[in-house]
PDB file of C-alpha atoms and ligand atoms in Angstrom:
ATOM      1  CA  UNK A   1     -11.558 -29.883  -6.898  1.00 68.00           C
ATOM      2  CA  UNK A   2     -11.713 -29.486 -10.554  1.00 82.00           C
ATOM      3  CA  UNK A   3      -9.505 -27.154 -12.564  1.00 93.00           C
ATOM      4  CA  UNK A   4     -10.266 -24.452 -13.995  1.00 96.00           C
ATOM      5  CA  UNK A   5      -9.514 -22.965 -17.191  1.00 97.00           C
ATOM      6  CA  UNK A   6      -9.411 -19.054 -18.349  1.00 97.00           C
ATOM      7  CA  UNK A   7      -7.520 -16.383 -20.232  1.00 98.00           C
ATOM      8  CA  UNK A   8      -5.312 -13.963 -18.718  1.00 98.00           C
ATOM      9  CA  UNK A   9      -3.912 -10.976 -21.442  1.00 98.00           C
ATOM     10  CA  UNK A  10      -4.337 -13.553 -24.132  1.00 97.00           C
ATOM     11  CA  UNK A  11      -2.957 -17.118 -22.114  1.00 98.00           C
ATOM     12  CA  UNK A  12      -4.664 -19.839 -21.483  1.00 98.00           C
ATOM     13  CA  UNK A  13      -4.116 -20.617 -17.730  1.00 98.00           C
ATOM     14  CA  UNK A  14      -5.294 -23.705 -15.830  1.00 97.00           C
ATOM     15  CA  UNK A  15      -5.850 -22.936 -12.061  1.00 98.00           C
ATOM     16  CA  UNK A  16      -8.001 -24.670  -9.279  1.00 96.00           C
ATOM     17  CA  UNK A  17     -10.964 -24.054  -7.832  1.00 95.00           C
ATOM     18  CA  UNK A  18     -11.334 -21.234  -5.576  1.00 93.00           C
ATOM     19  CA  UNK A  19      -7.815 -19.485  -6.880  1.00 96.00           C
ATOM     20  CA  UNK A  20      -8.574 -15.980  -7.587  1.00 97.00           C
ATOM     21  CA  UNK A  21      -7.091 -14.152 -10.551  1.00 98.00           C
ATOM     22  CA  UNK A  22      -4.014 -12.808  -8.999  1.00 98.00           C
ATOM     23  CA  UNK A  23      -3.158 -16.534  -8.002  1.00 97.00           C
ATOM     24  CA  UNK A  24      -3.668 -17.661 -11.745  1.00 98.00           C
ATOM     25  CA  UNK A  25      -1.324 -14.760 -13.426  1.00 98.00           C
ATOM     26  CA  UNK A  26       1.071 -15.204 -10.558  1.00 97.00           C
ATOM     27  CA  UNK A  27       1.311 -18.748 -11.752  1.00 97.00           C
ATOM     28  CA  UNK A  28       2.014 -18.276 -15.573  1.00 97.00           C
ATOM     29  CA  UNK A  29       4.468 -15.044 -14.573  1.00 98.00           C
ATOM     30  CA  UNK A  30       1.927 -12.200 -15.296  1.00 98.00           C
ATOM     31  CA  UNK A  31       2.597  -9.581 -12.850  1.00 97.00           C
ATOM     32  CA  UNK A  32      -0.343  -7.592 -11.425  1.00 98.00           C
ATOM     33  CA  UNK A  33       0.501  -4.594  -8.399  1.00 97.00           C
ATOM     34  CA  UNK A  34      -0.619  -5.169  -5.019  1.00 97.00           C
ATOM     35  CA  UNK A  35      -0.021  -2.971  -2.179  1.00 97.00           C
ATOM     36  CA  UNK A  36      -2.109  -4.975   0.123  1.00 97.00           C
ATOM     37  CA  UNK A  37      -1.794  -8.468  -0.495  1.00 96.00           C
ATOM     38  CA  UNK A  38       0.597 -10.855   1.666  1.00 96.00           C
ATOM     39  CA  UNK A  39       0.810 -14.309   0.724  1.00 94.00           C
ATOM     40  CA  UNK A  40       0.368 -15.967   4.370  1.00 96.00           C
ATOM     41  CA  UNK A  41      -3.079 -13.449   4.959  1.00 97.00           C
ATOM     42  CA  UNK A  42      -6.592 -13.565   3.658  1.00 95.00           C
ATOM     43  CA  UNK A  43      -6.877 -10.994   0.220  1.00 94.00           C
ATOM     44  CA  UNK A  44      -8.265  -7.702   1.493  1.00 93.00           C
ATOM     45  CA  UNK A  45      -9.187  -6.323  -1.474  1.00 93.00           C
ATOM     46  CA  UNK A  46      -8.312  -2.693   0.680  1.00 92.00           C
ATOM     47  CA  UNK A  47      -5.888  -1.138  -2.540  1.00 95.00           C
ATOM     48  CA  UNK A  48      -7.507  -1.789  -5.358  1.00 96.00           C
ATOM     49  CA  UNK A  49      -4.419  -1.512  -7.292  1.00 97.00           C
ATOM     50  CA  UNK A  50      -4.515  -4.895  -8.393  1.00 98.00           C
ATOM     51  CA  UNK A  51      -7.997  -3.409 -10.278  1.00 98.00           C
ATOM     52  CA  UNK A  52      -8.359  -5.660 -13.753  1.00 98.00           C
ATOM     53  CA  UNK A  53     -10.790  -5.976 -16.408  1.00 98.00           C
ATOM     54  CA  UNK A  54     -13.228  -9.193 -16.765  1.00 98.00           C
ATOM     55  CA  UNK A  55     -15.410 -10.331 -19.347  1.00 96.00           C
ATOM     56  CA  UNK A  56     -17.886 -12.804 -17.167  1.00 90.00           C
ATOM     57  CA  UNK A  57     -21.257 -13.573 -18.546  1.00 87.00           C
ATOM     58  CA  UNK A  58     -21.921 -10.928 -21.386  1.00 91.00           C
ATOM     59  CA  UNK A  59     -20.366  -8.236 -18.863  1.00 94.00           C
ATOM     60  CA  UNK A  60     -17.231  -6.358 -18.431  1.00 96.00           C
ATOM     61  CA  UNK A  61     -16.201  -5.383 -15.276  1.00 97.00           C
ATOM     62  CA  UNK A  62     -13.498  -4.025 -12.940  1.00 98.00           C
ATOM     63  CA  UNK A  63     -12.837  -6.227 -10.120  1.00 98.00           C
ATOM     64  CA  UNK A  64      -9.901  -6.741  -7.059  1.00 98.00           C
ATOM     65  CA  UNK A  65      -7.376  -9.533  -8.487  1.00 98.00           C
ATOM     66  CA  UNK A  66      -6.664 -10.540  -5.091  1.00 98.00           C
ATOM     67  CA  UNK A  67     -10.248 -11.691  -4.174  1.00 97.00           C
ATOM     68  CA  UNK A  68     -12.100 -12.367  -7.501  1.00 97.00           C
ATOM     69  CA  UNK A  69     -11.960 -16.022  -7.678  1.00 97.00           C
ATOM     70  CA  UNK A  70     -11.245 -17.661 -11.432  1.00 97.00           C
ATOM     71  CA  UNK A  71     -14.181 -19.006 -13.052  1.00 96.00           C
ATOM     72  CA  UNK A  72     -14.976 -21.341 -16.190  1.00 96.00           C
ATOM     73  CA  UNK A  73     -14.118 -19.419 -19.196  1.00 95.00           C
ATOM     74  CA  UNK A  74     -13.346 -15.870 -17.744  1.00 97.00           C
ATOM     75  CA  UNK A  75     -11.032 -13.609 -19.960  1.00 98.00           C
ATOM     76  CA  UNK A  76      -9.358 -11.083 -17.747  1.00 98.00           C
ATOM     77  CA  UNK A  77      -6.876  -8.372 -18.885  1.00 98.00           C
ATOM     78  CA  UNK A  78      -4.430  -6.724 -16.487  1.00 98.00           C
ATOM     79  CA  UNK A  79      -3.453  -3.970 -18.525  1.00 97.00           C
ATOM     80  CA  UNK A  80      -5.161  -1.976 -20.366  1.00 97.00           C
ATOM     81  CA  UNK A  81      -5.921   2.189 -20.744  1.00 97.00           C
ATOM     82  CA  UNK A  82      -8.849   2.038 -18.056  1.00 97.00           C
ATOM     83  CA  UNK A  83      -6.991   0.409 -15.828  1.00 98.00           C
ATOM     84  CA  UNK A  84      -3.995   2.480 -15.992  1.00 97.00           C
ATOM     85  CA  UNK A  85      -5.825   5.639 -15.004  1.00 97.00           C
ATOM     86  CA  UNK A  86      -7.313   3.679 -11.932  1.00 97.00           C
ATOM     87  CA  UNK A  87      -3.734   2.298 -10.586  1.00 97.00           C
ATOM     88  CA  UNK A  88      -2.574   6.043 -11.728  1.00 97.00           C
ATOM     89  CA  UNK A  89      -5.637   8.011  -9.638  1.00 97.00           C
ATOM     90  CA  UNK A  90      -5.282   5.214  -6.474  1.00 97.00           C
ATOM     91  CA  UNK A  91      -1.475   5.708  -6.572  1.00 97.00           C
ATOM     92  CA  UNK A  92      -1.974   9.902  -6.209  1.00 96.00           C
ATOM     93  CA  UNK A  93      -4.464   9.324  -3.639  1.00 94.00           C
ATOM     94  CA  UNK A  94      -2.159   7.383  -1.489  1.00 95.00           C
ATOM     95  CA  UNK A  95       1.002   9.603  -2.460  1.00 94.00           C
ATOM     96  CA  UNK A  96      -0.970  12.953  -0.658  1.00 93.00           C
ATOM     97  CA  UNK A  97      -0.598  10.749   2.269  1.00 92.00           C
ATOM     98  CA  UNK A  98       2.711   8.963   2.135  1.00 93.00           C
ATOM     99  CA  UNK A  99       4.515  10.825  -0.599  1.00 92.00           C
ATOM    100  CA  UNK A 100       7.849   9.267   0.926  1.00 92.00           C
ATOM    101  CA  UNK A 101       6.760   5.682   0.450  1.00 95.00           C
ATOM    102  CA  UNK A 102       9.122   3.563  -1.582  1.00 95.00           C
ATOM    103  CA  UNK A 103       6.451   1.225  -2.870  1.00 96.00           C
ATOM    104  CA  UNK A 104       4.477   4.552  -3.841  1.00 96.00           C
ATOM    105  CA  UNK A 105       6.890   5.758  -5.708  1.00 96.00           C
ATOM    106  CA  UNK A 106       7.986   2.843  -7.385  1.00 96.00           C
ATOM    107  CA  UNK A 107       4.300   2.602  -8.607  1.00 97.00           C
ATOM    108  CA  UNK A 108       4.370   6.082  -9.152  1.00 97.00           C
ATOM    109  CA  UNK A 109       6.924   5.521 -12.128  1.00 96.00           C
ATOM    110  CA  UNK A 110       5.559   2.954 -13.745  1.00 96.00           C
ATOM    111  CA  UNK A 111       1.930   4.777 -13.659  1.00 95.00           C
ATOM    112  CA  UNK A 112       3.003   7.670 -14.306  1.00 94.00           C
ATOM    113  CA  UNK A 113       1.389   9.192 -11.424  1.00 94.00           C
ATOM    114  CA  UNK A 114       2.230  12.922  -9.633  1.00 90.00           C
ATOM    115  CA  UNK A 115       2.796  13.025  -6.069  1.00 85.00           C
ATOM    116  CA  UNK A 116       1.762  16.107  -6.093  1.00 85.00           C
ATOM    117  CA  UNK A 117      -1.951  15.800  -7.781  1.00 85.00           C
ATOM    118  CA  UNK A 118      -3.760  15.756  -4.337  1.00 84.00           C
ATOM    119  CA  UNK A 119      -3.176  18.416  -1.464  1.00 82.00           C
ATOM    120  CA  UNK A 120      -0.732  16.447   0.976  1.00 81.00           C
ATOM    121  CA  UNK A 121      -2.432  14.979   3.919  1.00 79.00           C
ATOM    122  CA  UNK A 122       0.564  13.606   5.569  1.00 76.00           C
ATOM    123  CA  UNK A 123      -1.517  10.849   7.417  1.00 81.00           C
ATOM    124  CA  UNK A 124       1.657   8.391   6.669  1.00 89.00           C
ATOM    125  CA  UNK A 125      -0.599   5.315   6.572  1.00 94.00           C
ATOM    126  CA  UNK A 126      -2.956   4.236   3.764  1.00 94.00           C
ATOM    127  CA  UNK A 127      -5.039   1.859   5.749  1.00 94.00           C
ATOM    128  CA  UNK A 128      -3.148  -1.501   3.635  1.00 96.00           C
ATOM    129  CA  UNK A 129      -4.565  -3.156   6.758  1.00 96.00           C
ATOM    130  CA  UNK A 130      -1.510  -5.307   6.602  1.00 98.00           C
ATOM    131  CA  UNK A 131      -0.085  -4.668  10.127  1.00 98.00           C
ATOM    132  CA  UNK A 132      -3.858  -5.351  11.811  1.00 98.00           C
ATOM    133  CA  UNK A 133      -4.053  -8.356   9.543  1.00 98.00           C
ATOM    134  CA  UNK A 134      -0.668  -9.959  10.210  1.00 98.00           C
ATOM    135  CA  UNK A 135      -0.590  -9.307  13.739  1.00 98.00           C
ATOM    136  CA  UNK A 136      -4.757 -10.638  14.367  1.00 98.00           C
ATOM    137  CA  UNK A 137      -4.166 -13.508  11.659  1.00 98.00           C
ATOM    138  CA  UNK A 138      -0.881 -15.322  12.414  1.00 98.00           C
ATOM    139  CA  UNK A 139       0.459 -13.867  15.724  1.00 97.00           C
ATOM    140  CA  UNK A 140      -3.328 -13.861  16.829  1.00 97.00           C
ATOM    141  CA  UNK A 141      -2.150 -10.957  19.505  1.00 97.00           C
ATOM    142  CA  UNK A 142      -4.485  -8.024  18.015  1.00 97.00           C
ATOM    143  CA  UNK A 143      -1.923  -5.652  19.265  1.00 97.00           C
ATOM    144  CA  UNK A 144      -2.604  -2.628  16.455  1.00 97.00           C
ATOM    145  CA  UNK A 145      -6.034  -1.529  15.120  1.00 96.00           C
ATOM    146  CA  UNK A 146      -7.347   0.995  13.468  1.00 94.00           C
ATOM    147  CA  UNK A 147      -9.161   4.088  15.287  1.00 90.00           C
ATOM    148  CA  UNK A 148     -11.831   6.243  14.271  1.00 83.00           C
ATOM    149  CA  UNK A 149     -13.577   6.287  10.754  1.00 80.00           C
ATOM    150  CA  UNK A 150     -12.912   7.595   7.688  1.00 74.00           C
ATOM    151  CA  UNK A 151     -11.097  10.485   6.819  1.00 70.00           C
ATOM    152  CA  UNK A 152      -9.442  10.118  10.471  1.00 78.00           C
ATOM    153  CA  UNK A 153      -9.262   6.605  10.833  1.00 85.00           C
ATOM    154  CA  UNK A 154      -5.791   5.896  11.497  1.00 89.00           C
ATOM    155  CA  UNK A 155      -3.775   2.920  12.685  1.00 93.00           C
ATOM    156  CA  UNK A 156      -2.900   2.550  16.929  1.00 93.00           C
ATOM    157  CA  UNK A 157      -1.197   0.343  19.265  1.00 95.00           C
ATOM    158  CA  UNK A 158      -2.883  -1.270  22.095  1.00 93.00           C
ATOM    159  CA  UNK A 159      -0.391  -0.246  24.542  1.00 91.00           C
ATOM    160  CA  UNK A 160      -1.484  -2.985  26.701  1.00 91.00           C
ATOM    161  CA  UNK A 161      -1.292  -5.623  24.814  1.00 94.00           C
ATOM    162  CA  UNK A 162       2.094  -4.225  22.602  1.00 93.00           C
ATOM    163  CA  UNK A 163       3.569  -4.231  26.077  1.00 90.00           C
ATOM    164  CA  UNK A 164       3.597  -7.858  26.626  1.00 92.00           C
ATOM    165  CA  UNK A 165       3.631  -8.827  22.742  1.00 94.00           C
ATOM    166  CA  UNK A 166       5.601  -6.279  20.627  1.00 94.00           C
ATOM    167  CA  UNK A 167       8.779  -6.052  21.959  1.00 88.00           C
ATOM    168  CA  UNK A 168      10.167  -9.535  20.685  1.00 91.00           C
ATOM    169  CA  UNK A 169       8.002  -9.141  18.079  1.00 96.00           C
ATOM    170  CA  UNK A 170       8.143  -6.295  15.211  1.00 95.00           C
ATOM    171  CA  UNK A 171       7.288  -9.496  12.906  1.00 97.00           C
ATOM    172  CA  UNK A 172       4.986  -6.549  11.276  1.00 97.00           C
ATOM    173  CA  UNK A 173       7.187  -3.635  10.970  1.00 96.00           C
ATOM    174  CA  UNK A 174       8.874  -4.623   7.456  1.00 96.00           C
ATOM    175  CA  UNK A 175       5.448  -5.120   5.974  1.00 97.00           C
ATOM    176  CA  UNK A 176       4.235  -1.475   6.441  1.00 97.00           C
ATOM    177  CA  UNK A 177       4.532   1.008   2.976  1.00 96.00           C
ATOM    178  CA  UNK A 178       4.875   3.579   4.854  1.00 94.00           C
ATOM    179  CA  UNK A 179       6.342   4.889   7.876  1.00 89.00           C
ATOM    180  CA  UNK A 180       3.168   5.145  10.110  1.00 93.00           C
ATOM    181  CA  UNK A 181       3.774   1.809  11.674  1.00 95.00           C
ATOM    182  CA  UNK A 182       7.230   2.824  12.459  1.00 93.00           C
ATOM    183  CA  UNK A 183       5.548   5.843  13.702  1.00 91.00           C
ATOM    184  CA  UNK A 184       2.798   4.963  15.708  1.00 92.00           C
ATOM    185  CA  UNK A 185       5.387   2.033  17.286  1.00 92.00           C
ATOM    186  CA  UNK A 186       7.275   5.050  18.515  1.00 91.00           C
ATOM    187  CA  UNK A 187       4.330   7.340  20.206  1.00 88.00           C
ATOM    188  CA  UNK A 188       3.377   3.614  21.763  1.00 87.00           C
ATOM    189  CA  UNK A 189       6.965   2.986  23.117  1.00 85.00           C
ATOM    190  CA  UNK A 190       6.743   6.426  24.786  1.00 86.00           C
ATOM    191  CA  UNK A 191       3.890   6.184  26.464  1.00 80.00           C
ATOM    192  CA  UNK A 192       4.351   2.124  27.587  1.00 75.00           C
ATOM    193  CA  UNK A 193       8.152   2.122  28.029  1.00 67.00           C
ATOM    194  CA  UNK A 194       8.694   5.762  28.843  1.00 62.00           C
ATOM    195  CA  UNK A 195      12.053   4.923  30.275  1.00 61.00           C
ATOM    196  CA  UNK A 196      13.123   2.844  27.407  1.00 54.00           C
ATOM    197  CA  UNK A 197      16.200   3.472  25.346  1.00 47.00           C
ATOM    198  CA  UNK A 198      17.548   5.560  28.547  1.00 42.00           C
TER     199      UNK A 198
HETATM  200  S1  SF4 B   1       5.030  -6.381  16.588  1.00 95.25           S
HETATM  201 FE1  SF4 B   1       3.176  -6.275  17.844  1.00 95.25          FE
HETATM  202  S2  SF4 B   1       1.622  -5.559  16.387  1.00 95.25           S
HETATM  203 FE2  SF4 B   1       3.301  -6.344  15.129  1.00 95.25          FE
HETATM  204  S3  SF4 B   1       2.818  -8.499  14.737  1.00 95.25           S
HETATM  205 FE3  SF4 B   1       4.108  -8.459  16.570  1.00 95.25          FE
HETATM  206  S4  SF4 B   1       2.658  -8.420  18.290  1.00 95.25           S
HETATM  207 FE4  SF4 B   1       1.523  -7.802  16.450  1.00 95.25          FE
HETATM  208  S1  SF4 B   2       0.453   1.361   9.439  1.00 95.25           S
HETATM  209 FE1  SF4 B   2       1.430   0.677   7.559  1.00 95.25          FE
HETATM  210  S2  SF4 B   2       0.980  -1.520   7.421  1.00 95.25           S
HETATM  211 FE2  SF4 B   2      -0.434  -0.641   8.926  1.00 95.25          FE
HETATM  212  S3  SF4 B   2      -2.283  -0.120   7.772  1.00 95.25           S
HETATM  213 FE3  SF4 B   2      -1.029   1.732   7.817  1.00 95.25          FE
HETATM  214  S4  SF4 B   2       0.219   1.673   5.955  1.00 95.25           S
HETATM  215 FE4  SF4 B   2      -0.617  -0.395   6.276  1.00 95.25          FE
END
């Protein structure tokens, strides 16, 4: 594989083929968000937070760090007014749903986004996808999934399977943002293990 040579906020960085951009500032100490990302999973590209600016081919664009893979050339900036408002407007979005989220918040400050912009849908999860990932990609148990669509598509267990898998498990738990995981764990343990805990 040959390297690969582009601009990040001004650096020259050398990465290798088929790095994307957040791999390339991670390497030379440029810090981009991520609310989705987890180094042992496939990007996602769910968050968006990690939103920067390209110049590729006579175009600018806005495009997901965490999947857009470095090319010959590229300049890329990570910080700049646009992308501020986008981190600021995806941050508020997610707040109205898990205004309590430590990550949020953090974000939140250095954004400068209001928890309180949006009407509060207290949905607790913000569809990060990492639990499903985690637990379908390196435990390979598929024991949480997503249900429904949209607006009301919110994160399950498969009591079935979280029976037999989650109980020694919980490798998943400390990667949730939220509570919901936490959450939905709980309504799962009642209805599996009702006697548990007694
Ligand atoms: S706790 Fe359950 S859902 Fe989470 S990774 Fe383990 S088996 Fe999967
Ligand atoms: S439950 Fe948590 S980890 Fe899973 S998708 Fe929702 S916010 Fe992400």
């Amino acid at each position: 594989m040959s390297d690969i040579i582009l601009q990040i906020d001004g650096k020259e960085v050398t990465a290798r083929e088929g790095a994307t951009i957040l791999d390339a500032a991670r390497s030379i100490g440029i810090s981009i968000p991520t609310l989705c990302n987890h180094e042992k999973l496939e990007p996602h590209g769910g968050c968006r937070v990690c939103s920067v600016e390209v110049d590729s081919r006579g175009r600018t664009s806005v495009v997901a760090a965490c999947l857009y893979p470095v090319e010959q050339g590229l300049v890329v900036r990570t910080r700049t007014d646009k992308l501020e408002r986008i981190r600021q407007a995806l941050v508020e979005m997610m707040l109205a749903h898990a205004p309590d989220s430590e990550p949020l918040q953090e974000l939140a400050r250095e954004y400068g986004a209001d928890k309180n912009c949006f009407e509060k849908e207290r949905s607790f999860c913000i569809h990060c996808g990492l639990c499903v990932r985690y637990c379908a990609e390196i435990k390979r148990a598929n024991a949480v999934g997503f249900i429904d669509r949209g607006a009301r598509k919110e994160i399950c267990f498969i009591p079935e399977i979280a029976a037999k898998e989650c109980w020694e498990c919980k490798e998943c738990f400390p990667l949730c943002p939220t509570s919901a995981l936490q959450a939905a764990f709980v309504l799962c343990k009642a209805l599996t293990f009702p006697d548990a805990g007694r």
